[in-house]
Short mmCIF file of C-alpha atoms and ligand atoms in Angstrom, two decimals:
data_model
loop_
_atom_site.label_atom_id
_atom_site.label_comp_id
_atom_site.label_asym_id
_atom_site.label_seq_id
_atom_site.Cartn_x
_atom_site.Cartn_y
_atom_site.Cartn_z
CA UNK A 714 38.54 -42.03 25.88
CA UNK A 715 34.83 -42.04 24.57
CA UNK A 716 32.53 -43.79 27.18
CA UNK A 717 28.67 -43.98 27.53
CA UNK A 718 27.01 -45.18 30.58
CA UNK A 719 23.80 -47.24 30.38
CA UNK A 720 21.41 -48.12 32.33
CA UNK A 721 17.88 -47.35 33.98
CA UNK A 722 17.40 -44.33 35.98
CA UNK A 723 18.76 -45.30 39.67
CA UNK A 724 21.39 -47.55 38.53
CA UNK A 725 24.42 -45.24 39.61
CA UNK A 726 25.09 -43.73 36.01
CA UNK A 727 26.16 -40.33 37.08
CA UNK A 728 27.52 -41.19 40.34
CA UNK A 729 29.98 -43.57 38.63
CA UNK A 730 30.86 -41.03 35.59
CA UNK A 731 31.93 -38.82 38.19
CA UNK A 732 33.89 -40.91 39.94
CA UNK A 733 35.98 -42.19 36.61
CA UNK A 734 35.89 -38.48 35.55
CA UNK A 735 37.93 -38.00 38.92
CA UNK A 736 40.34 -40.29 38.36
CA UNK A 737 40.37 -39.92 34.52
CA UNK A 738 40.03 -36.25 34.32
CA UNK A 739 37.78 -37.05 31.45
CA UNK A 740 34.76 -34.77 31.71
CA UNK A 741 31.78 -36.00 32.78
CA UNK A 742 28.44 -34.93 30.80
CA UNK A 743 25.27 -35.62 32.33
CA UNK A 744 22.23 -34.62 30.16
CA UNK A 745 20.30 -34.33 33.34
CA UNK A 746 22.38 -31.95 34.61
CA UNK A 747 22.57 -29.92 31.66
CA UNK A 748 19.00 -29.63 31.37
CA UNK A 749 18.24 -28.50 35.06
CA UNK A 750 20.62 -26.11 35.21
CA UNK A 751 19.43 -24.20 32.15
CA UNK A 752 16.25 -24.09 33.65
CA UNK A 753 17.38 -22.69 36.23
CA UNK A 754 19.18 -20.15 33.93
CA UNK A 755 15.92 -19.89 32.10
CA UNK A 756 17.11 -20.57 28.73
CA UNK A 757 15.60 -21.36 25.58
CA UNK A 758 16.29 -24.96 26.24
CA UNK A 759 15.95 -25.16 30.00
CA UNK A 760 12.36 -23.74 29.16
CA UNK A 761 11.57 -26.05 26.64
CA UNK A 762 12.69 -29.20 28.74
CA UNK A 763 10.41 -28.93 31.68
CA UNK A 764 7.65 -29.76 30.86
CA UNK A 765 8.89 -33.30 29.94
CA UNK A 766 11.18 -33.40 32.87
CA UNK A 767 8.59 -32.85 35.39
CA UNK A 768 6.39 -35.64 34.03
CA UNK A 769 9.82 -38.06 33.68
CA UNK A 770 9.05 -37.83 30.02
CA UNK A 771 12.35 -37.70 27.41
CA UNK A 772 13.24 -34.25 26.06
CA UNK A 773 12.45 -34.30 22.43
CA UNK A 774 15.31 -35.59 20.42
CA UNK A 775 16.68 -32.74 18.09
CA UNK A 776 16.55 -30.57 21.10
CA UNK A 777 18.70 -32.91 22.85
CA UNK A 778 21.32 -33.78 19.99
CA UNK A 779 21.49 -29.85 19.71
CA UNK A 780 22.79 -29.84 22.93
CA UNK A 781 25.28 -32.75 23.31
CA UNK A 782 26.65 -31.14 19.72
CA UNK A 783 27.44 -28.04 21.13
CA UNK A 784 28.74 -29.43 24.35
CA UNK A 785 31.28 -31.91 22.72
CA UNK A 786 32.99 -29.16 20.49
CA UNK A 787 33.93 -27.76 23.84
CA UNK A 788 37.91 -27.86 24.45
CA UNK A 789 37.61 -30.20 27.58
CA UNK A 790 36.29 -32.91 25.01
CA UNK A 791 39.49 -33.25 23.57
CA UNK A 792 40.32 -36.24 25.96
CA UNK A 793 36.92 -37.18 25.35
CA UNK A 794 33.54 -37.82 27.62
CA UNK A 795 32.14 -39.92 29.94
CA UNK A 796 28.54 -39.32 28.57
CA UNK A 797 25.81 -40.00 31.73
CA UNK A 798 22.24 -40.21 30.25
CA UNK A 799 22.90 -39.54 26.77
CA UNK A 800 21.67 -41.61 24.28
CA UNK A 801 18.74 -42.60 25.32
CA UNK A 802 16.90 -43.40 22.11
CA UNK A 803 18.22 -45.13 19.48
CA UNK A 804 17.80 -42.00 17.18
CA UNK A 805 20.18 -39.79 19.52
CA UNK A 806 22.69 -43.64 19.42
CA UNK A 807 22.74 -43.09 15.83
CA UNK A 808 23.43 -39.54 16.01
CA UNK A 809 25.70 -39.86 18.41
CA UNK A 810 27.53 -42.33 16.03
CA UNK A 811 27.85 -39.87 13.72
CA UNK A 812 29.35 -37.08 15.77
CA UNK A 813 32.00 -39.13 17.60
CA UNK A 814 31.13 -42.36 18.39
CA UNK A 815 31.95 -44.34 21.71
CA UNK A 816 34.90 -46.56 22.59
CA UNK A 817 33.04 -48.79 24.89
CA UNK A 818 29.70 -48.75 26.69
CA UNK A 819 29.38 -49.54 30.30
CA UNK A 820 25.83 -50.91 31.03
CA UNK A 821 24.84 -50.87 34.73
CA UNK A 822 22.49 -53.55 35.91
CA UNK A 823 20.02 -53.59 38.76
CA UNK A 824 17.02 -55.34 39.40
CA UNK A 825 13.59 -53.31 39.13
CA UNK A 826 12.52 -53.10 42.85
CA UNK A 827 16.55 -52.05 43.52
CA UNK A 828 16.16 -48.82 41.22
CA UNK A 829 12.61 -48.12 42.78
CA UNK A 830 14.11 -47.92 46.18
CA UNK A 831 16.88 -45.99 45.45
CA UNK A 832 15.22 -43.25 43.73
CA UNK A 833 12.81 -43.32 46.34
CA UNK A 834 15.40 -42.62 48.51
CA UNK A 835 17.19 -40.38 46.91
CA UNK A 836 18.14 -36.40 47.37
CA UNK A 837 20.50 -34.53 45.36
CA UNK A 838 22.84 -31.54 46.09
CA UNK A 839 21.59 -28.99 43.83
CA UNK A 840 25.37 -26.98 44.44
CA UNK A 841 27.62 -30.17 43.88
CA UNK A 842 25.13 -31.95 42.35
CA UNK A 843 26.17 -35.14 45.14
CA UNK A 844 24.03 -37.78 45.56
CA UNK A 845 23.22 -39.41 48.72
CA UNK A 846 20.38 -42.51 50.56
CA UNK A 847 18.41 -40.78 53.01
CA UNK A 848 19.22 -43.69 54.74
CA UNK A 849 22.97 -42.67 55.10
CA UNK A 850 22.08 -38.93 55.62
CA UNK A 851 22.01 -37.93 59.39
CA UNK A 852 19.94 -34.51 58.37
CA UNK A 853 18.36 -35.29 55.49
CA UNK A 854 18.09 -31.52 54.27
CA UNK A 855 21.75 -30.49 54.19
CA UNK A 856 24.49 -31.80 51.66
CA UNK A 857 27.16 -33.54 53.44
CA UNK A 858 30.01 -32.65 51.26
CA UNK A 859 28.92 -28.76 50.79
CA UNK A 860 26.70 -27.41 52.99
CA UNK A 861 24.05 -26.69 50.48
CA UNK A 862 20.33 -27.83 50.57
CA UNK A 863 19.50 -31.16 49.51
CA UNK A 864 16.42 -31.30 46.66
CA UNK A 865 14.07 -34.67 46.71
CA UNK A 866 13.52 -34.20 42.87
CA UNK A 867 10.32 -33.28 41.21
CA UNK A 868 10.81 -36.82 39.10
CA UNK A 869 11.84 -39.06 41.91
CA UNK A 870 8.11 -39.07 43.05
CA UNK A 871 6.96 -42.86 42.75
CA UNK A 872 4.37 -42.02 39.93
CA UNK A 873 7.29 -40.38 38.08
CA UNK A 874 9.71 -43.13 38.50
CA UNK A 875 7.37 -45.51 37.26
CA UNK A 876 6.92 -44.01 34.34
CA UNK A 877 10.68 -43.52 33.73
CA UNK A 878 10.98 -47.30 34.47
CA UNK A 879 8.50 -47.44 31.80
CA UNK A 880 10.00 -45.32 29.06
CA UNK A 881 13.44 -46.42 30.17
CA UNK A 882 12.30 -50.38 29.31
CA UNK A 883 10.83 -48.85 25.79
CA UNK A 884 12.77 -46.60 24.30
CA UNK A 885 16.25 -46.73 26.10
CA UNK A 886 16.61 -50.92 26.94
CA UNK A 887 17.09 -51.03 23.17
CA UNK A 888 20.37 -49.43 22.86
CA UNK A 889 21.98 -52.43 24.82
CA UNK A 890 21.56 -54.64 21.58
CA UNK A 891 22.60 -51.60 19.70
CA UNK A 892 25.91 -51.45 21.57
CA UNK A 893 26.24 -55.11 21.82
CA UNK A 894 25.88 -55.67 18.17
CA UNK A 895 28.57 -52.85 17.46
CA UNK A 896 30.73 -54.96 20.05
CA UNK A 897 31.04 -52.52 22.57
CA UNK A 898 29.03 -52.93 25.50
CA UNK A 899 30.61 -54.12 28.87
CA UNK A 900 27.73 -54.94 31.57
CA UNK A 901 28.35 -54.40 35.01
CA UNK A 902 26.63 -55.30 37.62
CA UNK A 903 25.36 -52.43 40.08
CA UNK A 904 24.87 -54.66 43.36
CA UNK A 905 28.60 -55.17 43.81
CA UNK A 906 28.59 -52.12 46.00
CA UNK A 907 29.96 -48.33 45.13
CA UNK A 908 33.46 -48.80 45.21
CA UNK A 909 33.81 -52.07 43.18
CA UNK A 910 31.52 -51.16 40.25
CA UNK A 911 34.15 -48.07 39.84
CA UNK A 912 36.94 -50.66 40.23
CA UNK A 913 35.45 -52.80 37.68
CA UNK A 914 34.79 -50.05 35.23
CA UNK A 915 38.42 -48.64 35.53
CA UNK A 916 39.50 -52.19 34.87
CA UNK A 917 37.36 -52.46 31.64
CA UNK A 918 38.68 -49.07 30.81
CA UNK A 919 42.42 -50.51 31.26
CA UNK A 920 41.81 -52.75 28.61
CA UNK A 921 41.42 -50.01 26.20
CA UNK A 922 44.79 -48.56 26.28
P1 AMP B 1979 18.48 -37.75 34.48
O1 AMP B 1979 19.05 -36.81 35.47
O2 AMP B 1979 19.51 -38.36 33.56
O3 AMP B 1979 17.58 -38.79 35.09
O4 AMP B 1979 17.55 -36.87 33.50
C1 AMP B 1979 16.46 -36.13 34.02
C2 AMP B 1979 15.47 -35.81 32.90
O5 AMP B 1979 16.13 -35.01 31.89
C3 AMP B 1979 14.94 -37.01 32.14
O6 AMP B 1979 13.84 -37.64 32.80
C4 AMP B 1979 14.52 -36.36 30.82
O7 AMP B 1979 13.32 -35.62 30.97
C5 AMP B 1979 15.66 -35.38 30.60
N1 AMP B 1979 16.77 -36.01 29.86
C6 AMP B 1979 18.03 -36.25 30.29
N2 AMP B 1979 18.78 -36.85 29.35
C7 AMP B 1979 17.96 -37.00 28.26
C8 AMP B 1979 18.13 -37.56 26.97
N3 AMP B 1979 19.29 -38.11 26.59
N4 AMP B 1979 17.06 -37.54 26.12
C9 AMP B 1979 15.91 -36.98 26.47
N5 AMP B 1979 15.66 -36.46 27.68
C10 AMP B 1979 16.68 -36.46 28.59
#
């Protein structure tokens, strides 16, 4: 199973890849992810990407493509991917096209002022990379689930989200006529509440077998 999730940053992309990677056991690739942890490995690529990261800005294509490549020749792919975050341009939907294209793309829709609170509010696990609402955290500094710090991230500052918002309308937005044109884009709505977005996704995903 081959699935993309769309949407702007905020929507609830990679906390509902995870939680149809859990009951899938298809892996779940977040671009995001891959990018901040090889910065903090230092790499070649980790080093190149922060500089756009830190200002919300995307990571330059090829260097991005280069990446997803390698990752889905891993031996885990061979069910597939949930793919959180990648494409995001419709050079990198094209390329992605012509590496293994998707079966279906879920597109996750929230209103505006929605996405700006909840990255306003949000902190991250940088250990099991959870996601939680400050307002659901009781200490606001320590992961629930793990134990490990929580991180406010560098690009969840309101200047940064804006501008996200912003390149997210203009360079990502796109890709839903992209999808939609190929026939494969299934919108869901993110206001539903956690637990029946993931049931509607795993229905959509029904329909493929
Ligand atoms: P995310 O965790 O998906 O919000 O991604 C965090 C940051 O990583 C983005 O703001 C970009 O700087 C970079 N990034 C992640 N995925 C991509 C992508 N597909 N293309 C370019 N940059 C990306």
């Amino acid at each position: 199973m081959k699935l993309v999730f769309l949407g702007a940053p905020g929507a609830g992309k990679g906390t509902q890849a995870a939680r149809v990677s859990e009951a899938t056991k298809v892996p779940h690739i977040s671009t995001g992810d891959m990018f901040r942890s090889a910065l903090q490995n230092q790499t070649p690529t980790g080093i190149k990407a922060k500089a756009y990261m830190d200002k919300g800005e995307l990571v330059p294509d090829s260097v991005t493509v280069e990446m997803v490549d390698e990752r889905l020749k891993q031996q885990d792919c061979e069910t597939g991917y949930l793919l959180d975050g990648f494409p995001r341009t419709l050079f990198q939907a094209e390329a992605l096209d012509a590496l293994q294209p998707p079966d279906l793309v879920i597109n996750l829709v929230l209103p505006e002022e929605e996405l700006l609170r909840r990255l306003t509010q949000r902190r991250v696990c940088e250990k099991c990379k959870g996601t939680f609402s400050v307002s659901m955290l009781k200490n606001h500094e320590i992961c629930p689930t793990c134990g490990a710090p929580l991180v406010h991230r560098l690009d969840d500052q309101p200047e940064t989200i804006k501008e996200r918002i912003v390149i997210y309308n203009r360079d990502t937005a796109p890709l839903i006529d992209y999808y939609q044109a190929q026939g494969k884009l299934r919108s869901v709505s993110g206001m539903i509440g956690l637990e029946n977005v993931t049931r509607e996704i795993l229905a959509i995903i029904g329909a493929l077998a």
